Amino acid sequence: MTQELKDQIAVVTGAARGIGAAISQQLASMGATVLLAARDQSKLREVQSQIQSAGGTAHIAQLDLLDESSILSLADTLKARHNSRCDILVNNAGIGLLGKPLTELTPTDWDTLMGTNLRGPYLMIRALAPLMIAANYGHIINISSLAGRNPLPNGAAYSASKWALNGLTYSVAEELRPHNIRVSVVAPGSVDTGFGRGEPGNPRKIQPTDIAHVVATLVTQAPQSFISEVLVRPTQKP
Ligand SMILES: NC(=O)c1ccc[n+]([C@@H]2O[C@H](COP(=O)([O-])OP(=O)(O)OC[C@H]3O[C@@H](n4cnc5c(N)ncnc54)[C@H](OP(=O)(O)O)[C@@H]3O)[C@@H](O)[C@H]2O)c1
């Protein structure tokens, strides 16, 4: 445990597994109090107990990005129990719905994907950035993808959601700079999680801890500058 983020409150969406769990563990190991946000409470409890066993502090927040009321409840929790602080927001939760050509994707699938990957981060920023503005401090980190820089056949909607998330990030970063809020996007290649198809367990792939390391770097950058975008690639192609 280090204390670089002592007294800071971090909210991580999609903290139940994969990249979000690794980011949460990393931020807690640096002394932050982490709100673990996702739908699956039992998985969140597992992540919480791993953090607590390592001496960190984490709380569970029920969050469904498709349900704005759960986002507003999370904001209320921060106001009531955490002194209206949100120092770090990591918009990590996302879904892929990969493996189908666009013409086979239903409009409902499209709405679910955009609702989670794009409207979700928008609603989170809308709910939590005012706390950062009031504190004149904050980091917002959006987890995008190299699919937000490149074409992704059989993943067109996913790719479109991440291209859009990049545009949202660059623009809101300019809006929030005057408030001392640094907004960054992290765009990994294929990460060794259960995301999409396949099981984790390929050590040649980017590991969730690699993305957590990037997030740790972003939130400890000296105050006079910020890293606006990070692209993460595997050293050797898996
Ligand atoms: N893995 C990769 O290869 C890769 C590459 C580039 C970028 N990314 C991006 O990295 C992020 C995390 O990916 P991952 O690989 O860690 O995925 P993952 O293992 O499938 O985890 C996704 C997380 O998002 C949460 N989530 C999904 N829908 C949600 C909703 N409606 N409301 C709240 N939480 C929701 C899930 O929890 P619940 O189901 O419990 O809600 C889960 O904790 C995503 O944005 C993904 O696009 C992944």
Tab-separated table of C-alpha atoms and ligand atoms in Angstrom:
chain	number	residue	atom	x	y	z
A	1	MET	CA	0.000	0.000	0.000
A	2	THR	CA	1.155	3.502	-0.800
A	3	GLN	CA	-0.603	6.723	0.205
A	4	GLU	CA	-0.319	8.781	-3.020
A	5	LEU	CA	-4.120	8.934	-3.306
A	6	LYS	CA	-4.874	9.190	0.419
A	7	ASP	CA	-8.196	10.975	1.086
A	8	GLN	CA	-9.204	10.720	-2.575
A	9	ILE	CA	-12.535	9.200	-3.614
A	10	ALA	CA	-12.537	7.176	-6.834
A	11	VAL	CA	-15.552	5.820	-8.707
A	12	VAL	CA	-14.879	2.943	-11.104
A	13	THR	CA	-17.675	1.638	-13.335
A	14	GLY	CA	-17.568	-1.983	-14.423
A	15	ALA	CA	-15.534	-2.817	-11.318
A	16	ALA	CA	-17.032	-6.303	-11.016
A	17	ARG	CA	-14.379	-8.003	-13.143
A	18	GLY	CA	-11.707	-7.583	-15.820
A	19	ILE	CA	-10.103	-4.188	-16.360
A	20	GLY	CA	-12.391	-2.371	-13.882
A	21	ALA	CA	-11.502	-4.761	-11.056
A	22	ALA	CA	-7.779	-4.284	-11.753
A	23	ILE	CA	-8.109	-0.476	-11.862
A	24	SER	CA	-10.050	-0.532	-8.573
A	25	GLN	CA	-7.411	-2.683	-6.877
A	26	GLN	CA	-4.664	-0.400	-8.171
A	27	LEU	CA	-6.324	2.833	-6.971
A	28	ALA	CA	-7.131	1.290	-3.567
A	29	SER	CA	-3.499	0.144	-3.245
A	30	MET	CA	-2.507	3.813	-3.666
A	31	GLY	CA	-4.720	4.833	-0.734
A	32	ALA	CA	-7.897	5.939	-2.527
A	33	THR	CA	-11.327	5.001	-1.227
A	34	VAL	CA	-12.903	3.254	-4.210
A	35	LEU	CA	-16.604	2.992	-5.036
A	36	LEU	CA	-16.981	-0.232	-6.990
A	37	ALA	CA	-19.880	0.231	-9.403
A	38	ALA	CA	-21.629	-2.397	-11.554
A	39	ARG	CA	-24.773	-4.530	-11.594
A	40	ASP	CA	-23.466	-7.845	-10.210
A	41	GLN	CA	-23.300	-7.296	-6.458
A	42	SER	CA	-21.784	-10.679	-5.636
A	43	LYS	CA	-18.858	-10.098	-8.014
A	44	LEU	CA	-18.412	-6.603	-6.565
A	45	ARG	CA	-18.265	-8.129	-3.082
A	46	GLU	CA	-15.448	-10.452	-4.245
A	47	VAL	CA	-13.463	-7.458	-5.548
A	48	GLN	CA	-14.215	-5.549	-2.334
A	49	SER	CA	-12.901	-8.365	-0.155
A	50	GLN	CA	-9.718	-8.681	-2.259
A	51	ILE	CA	-9.130	-4.951	-1.764
A	52	GLN	CA	-9.868	-5.132	1.958
A	53	SER	CA	-7.557	-8.166	2.395
A	54	ALA	CA	-4.770	-6.063	0.884
A	55	GLY	CA	-5.479	-3.265	3.394
A	56	GLY	CA	-7.458	-0.994	1.059
A	57	THR	CA	-10.890	0.610	1.328
A	58	ALA	CA	-13.747	-0.022	-1.095
A	59	HIS	CA	-17.518	0.359	-1.044
A	60	ILE	CA	-20.075	-1.209	-3.331
A	61	ALA	CA	-22.398	0.902	-5.456
A	62	GLN	CA	-25.259	-0.685	-7.392
A	63	LEU	CA	-25.073	0.788	-10.890
A	64	ASP	CA	-26.841	0.039	-14.144
A	65	LEU	CA	-25.713	2.522	-16.785
A	66	LEU	CA	-28.963	1.904	-18.662
A	67	ASP	CA	-30.914	3.215	-15.656
A	68	GLU	CA	-30.240	6.898	-15.007
A	69	SER	CA	-31.823	6.713	-11.542
A	70	SER	CA	-29.016	4.390	-10.369
A	71	ILE	CA	-26.447	6.955	-11.579
A	72	LEU	CA	-28.233	9.725	-9.672
A	73	SER	CA	-28.317	7.491	-6.552
A	74	LEU	CA	-24.563	7.033	-6.816
A	75	ALA	CA	-24.146	10.824	-6.951
A	76	ASP	CA	-26.397	11.114	-3.873
A	77	THR	CA	-24.213	8.566	-2.044
A	78	LEU	CA	-21.122	10.652	-2.775
A	79	LYS	CA	-22.882	13.756	-1.463
A	80	ALA	CA	-24.222	12.076	1.677
A	81	ARG	CA	-21.345	9.792	2.675
A	82	HIS	CA	-18.209	11.105	1.002
A	83	ASN	CA	-18.376	14.832	1.630
A	84	SER	CA	-19.572	15.545	-1.948
A	85	ARG	CA	-16.197	14.406	-3.307
A	86	CYS	CA	-15.396	12.566	-6.484
A	87	ASP	CA	-11.707	13.002	-7.197
A	88	ILE	CA	-11.399	10.265	-9.815
A	89	LEU	CA	-14.058	8.889	-12.157
A	90	VAL	CA	-13.107	5.942	-14.357
A	91	ASN	CA	-15.747	5.257	-17.006
A	92	ASN	CA	-14.679	1.703	-17.705
A	93	ALA	CA	-17.879	-0.354	-18.036
A	94	GLY	CA	-18.648	-1.438	-21.566
A	95	ILE	CA	-20.115	-4.189	-23.684
A	96	GLY	CA	-19.070	-5.495	-27.114
A	97	LEU	CA	-21.861	-7.440	-28.837
A	98	LEU	CA	-19.091	-8.487	-31.210
A	99	GLY	CA	-19.164	-11.142	-33.909
A	100	LYS	CA	-22.109	-9.996	-36.044
A	101	PRO	CA	-22.165	-7.851	-39.171
A	102	LEU	CA	-23.970	-4.564	-38.603
A	103	THR	CA	-26.956	-5.678	-40.672
A	104	GLU	CA	-27.598	-8.526	-38.210
A	105	LEU	CA	-27.482	-6.311	-35.142
A	106	THR	CA	-30.984	-5.414	-33.938
A	107	PRO	CA	-31.942	-1.823	-33.124
A	108	THR	CA	-32.406	-2.986	-29.509
A	109	ASP	CA	-28.811	-4.317	-29.443
A	110	TRP	CA	-27.647	-0.988	-30.892
A	111	ASP	CA	-29.486	0.968	-28.187
A	112	THR	CA	-28.152	-1.267	-25.402
A	113	LEU	CA	-24.599	-0.912	-26.666
A	114	MET	CA	-24.747	2.857	-27.154
A	115	GLY	CA	-26.635	3.220	-23.871
A	116	THR	CA	-23.869	1.429	-22.005
A	117	ASN	CA	-20.727	2.570	-23.850
A	118	LEU	CA	-21.621	6.172	-24.746
A	119	ARG	CA	-24.755	7.452	-22.991
A	120	GLY	CA	-23.490	5.808	-19.770
A	121	PRO	CA	-20.252	7.832	-19.594
A	122	TYR	CA	-22.194	10.979	-20.596
A	123	LEU	CA	-24.665	10.459	-17.723
A	124	MET	CA	-21.845	9.671	-15.278
A	125	ILE	CA	-20.003	12.868	-16.234
A	126	ARG	CA	-23.249	14.829	-16.077
A	127	ALA	CA	-23.904	13.536	-12.545
A	128	LEU	CA	-20.379	13.671	-11.093
A	129	ALA	CA	-18.479	16.472	-12.861
A	130	PRO	CA	-20.419	19.113	-10.853
A	131	LEU	CA	-18.821	17.684	-7.663
A	132	MET	CA	-15.393	18.051	-9.286
A	133	ILE	CA	-16.192	21.570	-10.477
A	134	ALA	CA	-17.209	22.523	-6.915
A	135	ALA	CA	-13.904	21.113	-5.612
A	136	ASN	CA	-11.903	22.626	-8.518
A	137	TYR	CA	-10.201	19.242	-8.887
A	138	GLY	CA	-10.721	15.934	-10.631
A	139	HIS	CA	-9.684	13.271	-13.078
A	140	ILE	CA	-12.038	11.633	-15.545
A	141	ILE	CA	-10.667	8.637	-17.410
A	142	ASN	CA	-12.694	7.035	-20.175
A	143	ILE	CA	-11.741	3.535	-21.233
A	144	SER	CA	-12.083	3.402	-25.000
A	145	SER	CA	-10.430	0.919	-27.384
A	146	LEU	CA	-8.162	0.744	-30.413
A	147	ALA	CA	-11.472	-0.138	-32.096
A	148	GLY	CA	-12.194	3.563	-31.566
A	149	ARG	CA	-9.245	4.362	-33.874
A	150	ASN	CA	-9.505	1.544	-36.399
A	151	PRO	CA	-12.256	-0.237	-38.315
A	152	LEU	CA	-13.641	-3.363	-36.615
A	153	PRO	CA	-15.551	-5.646	-38.982
A	154	ASN	CA	-18.303	-7.529	-37.107
A	155	GLY	CA	-18.046	-4.943	-34.381
A	156	ALA	CA	-19.209	-1.788	-36.184
A	157	ALA	CA	-21.529	-0.593	-33.425
A	158	TYR	CA	-18.878	-1.229	-30.755
A	159	SER	CA	-16.304	0.600	-32.873
A	160	ALA	CA	-18.725	3.511	-33.433
A	161	SER	CA	-19.402	3.757	-29.681
A	162	LYS	CA	-15.667	4.025	-28.958
A	163	TRP	CA	-14.956	6.519	-31.792
A	164	ALA	CA	-17.767	8.600	-30.282
A	165	LEU	CA	-16.394	8.174	-26.760
A	166	ASN	CA	-13.053	9.537	-27.985
A	167	GLY	CA	-14.754	12.611	-29.461
A	168	LEU	CA	-16.738	13.125	-26.279
A	169	THR	CA	-13.524	12.864	-24.238
A	170	TYR	CA	-11.489	15.350	-26.308
A	171	SER	CA	-14.339	17.871	-26.218
A	172	VAL	CA	-15.348	17.598	-22.565
A	173	ALA	CA	-11.634	17.776	-21.662
A	174	GLU	CA	-11.608	21.291	-23.136
A	175	GLU	CA	-14.819	22.204	-21.285
A	176	LEU	CA	-13.465	21.051	-17.912
A	177	ARG	CA	-9.834	22.226	-18.155
A	178	PRO	CA	-10.655	25.645	-16.651
A	179	HIS	CA	-11.978	23.801	-13.582
A	180	ASN	CA	-8.700	21.952	-13.029
A	181	ILE	CA	-10.318	18.714	-14.162
A	182	ARG	CA	-8.195	16.505	-16.396
A	183	VAL	CA	-10.077	14.268	-18.802
A	184	SER	CA	-8.205	11.443	-20.515
A	185	VAL	CA	-8.962	8.500	-22.756
A	186	VAL	CA	-7.197	5.133	-22.630
A	187	ALA	CA	-7.495	3.000	-25.764
A	188	PRO	CA	-6.252	-0.553	-25.342
A	189	GLY	CA	-5.899	-3.285	-27.927
A	190	SER	CA	-7.195	-6.722	-27.003
A	191	VAL	CA	-6.995	-7.227	-23.214
A	192	ASP	CA	-6.894	-10.624	-21.476
A	193	THR	CA	-10.403	-10.585	-19.925
A	194	GLY	CA	-13.667	-12.405	-20.582
A	195	PHE	CA	-14.823	-9.487	-22.751
A	196	GLY	CA	-16.535	-10.505	-25.977
A	197	ARG	CA	-15.595	-14.017	-26.932
A	198	GLY	CA	-12.931	-16.191	-25.336
A	199	GLU	CA	-11.673	-16.734	-21.826
A	200	PRO	CA	-8.803	-14.932	-20.087
A	201	GLY	CA	-5.463	-16.732	-19.763
A	202	ASN	CA	-3.269	-15.550	-22.656
A	203	PRO	CA	-0.140	-13.996	-21.111
A	204	ARG	CA	0.920	-12.475	-24.464
A	205	LYS	CA	-2.157	-10.250	-24.439
A	206	ILE	CA	-2.336	-6.898	-22.669
A	207	GLN	CA	-3.197	-7.684	-19.029
A	208	PRO	CA	-5.847	-5.801	-16.996
A	209	THR	CA	-3.044	-4.751	-14.635
A	210	ASP	CA	-1.316	-3.011	-17.582
A	211	ILE	CA	-4.360	-0.752	-17.983
A	212	ALA	CA	-4.467	-0.208	-14.208
A	213	HIS	CA	-0.825	0.901	-14.395
A	214	VAL	CA	-1.733	3.465	-17.082
A	215	VAL	CA	-4.574	4.813	-14.904
A	216	ALA	CA	-2.195	5.071	-11.926
A	217	THR	CA	0.167	7.132	-14.085
A	218	LEU	CA	-2.627	9.446	-15.276
A	219	VAL	CA	-3.859	10.236	-11.770
A	220	THR	CA	-0.390	10.925	-10.398
A	221	GLN	CA	0.733	13.230	-13.229
A	222	ALA	CA	2.154	16.498	-11.876
A	223	PRO	CA	-0.519	19.241	-11.727
A	224	GLN	CA	0.799	21.448	-14.539
A	225	SER	CA	0.134	18.944	-17.323
A	226	PHE	CA	-2.083	16.033	-18.235
A	227	ILE	CA	-1.914	13.034	-20.511
A	228	SER	CA	-4.926	13.338	-22.774
A	229	GLU	CA	-4.740	10.011	-24.583
A	230	VAL	CA	-2.949	6.698	-24.209
A	231	LEU	CA	-2.933	3.915	-26.805
A	232	VAL	CA	-1.932	0.529	-25.373
A	233	ARG	CA	-0.671	-2.293	-27.605
A	234	PRO	CA	0.705	-5.769	-26.836
A	235	THR	CA	4.485	-5.982	-27.203
A	236	GLN	CA	4.191	-9.164	-29.256
A	237	LYS	CA	1.048	-9.796	-31.288
A	238	PRO	CA	-0.936	-12.515	-29.415
B	1	LIG	N1	-11.072	-6.712	-23.028
B	1	LIG	C1	-10.666	-6.101	-24.143
B	1	LIG	O1	-10.103	-6.728	-25.061
B	1	LIG	C2	-10.841	-4.616	-24.281
B	1	LIG	C3	-10.082	-3.938	-25.229
B	1	LIG	C4	-10.239	-2.559	-25.373
B	1	LIG	C5	-11.147	-1.884	-24.585
B	1	LIG	N2	-11.895	-2.568	-23.659
B	1	LIG	C6	-12.853	-1.810	-22.874
B	1	LIG	O2	-12.524	-1.936	-21.519
B	1	LIG	C7	-13.707	-1.854	-20.713
B	1	LIG	C8	-13.747	-3.030	-19.753
B	1	LIG	O3	-13.652	-4.220	-20.495
B	1	LIG	P1	-13.387	-5.652	-19.814
B	1	LIG	O4	-12.592	-6.435	-20.787
B	1	LIG	O5	-12.912	-5.505	-18.423
B	1	LIG	O6	-14.906	-6.226	-19.837
B	1	LIG	P2	-15.665	-7.258	-18.881
B	1	LIG	O7	-14.722	-8.184	-18.218
B	1	LIG	O8	-16.767	-7.833	-19.711
B	1	LIG	O9	-16.290	-6.289	-17.764
B	1	LIG	C9	-17.243	-5.328	-18.120
B	1	LIG	C10	-17.731	-4.636	-16.861
B	1	LIG	O10	-18.753	-3.693	-17.248
B	1	LIG	C11	-19.885	-3.855	-16.390
B	1	LIG	N3	-21.102	-3.485	-17.079
B	1	LIG	C12	-21.587	-3.962	-18.252
B	1	LIG	N4	-22.786	-3.402	-18.528
B	1	LIG	C13	-23.054	-2.545	-17.493
B	1	LIG	C14	-24.143	-1.693	-17.182
B	1	LIG	N5	-25.250	-1.622	-17.971
B	1	LIG	N6	-24.089	-0.953	-16.069
B	1	LIG	C15	-23.009	-1.028	-15.255
B	1	LIG	N7	-21.956	-1.834	-15.478
B	1	LIG	C16	-21.987	-2.582	-16.585
B	1	LIG	C17	-19.834	-5.342	-16.005
B	1	LIG	O11	-20.469	-5.593	-14.755
B	1	LIG	P3	-21.987	-6.105	-14.573
B	1	LIG	O12	-22.264	-7.031	-15.729
B	1	LIG	O13	-22.008	-6.734	-13.241
B	1	LIG	O14	-22.810	-4.834	-14.606
B	1	LIG	C18	-18.339	-5.576	-15.858
B	1	LIG	O15	-17.907	-5.229	-14.561
B	1	LIG	C19	-14.879	-1.795	-21.697
B	1	LIG	O16	-15.302	-0.455	-21.868
B	1	LIG	C20	-14.274	-2.315	-22.995
B	1	LIG	O17	-14.929	-1.779	-24.125
B	1	LIG	C21	-11.764	-3.910	-23.495
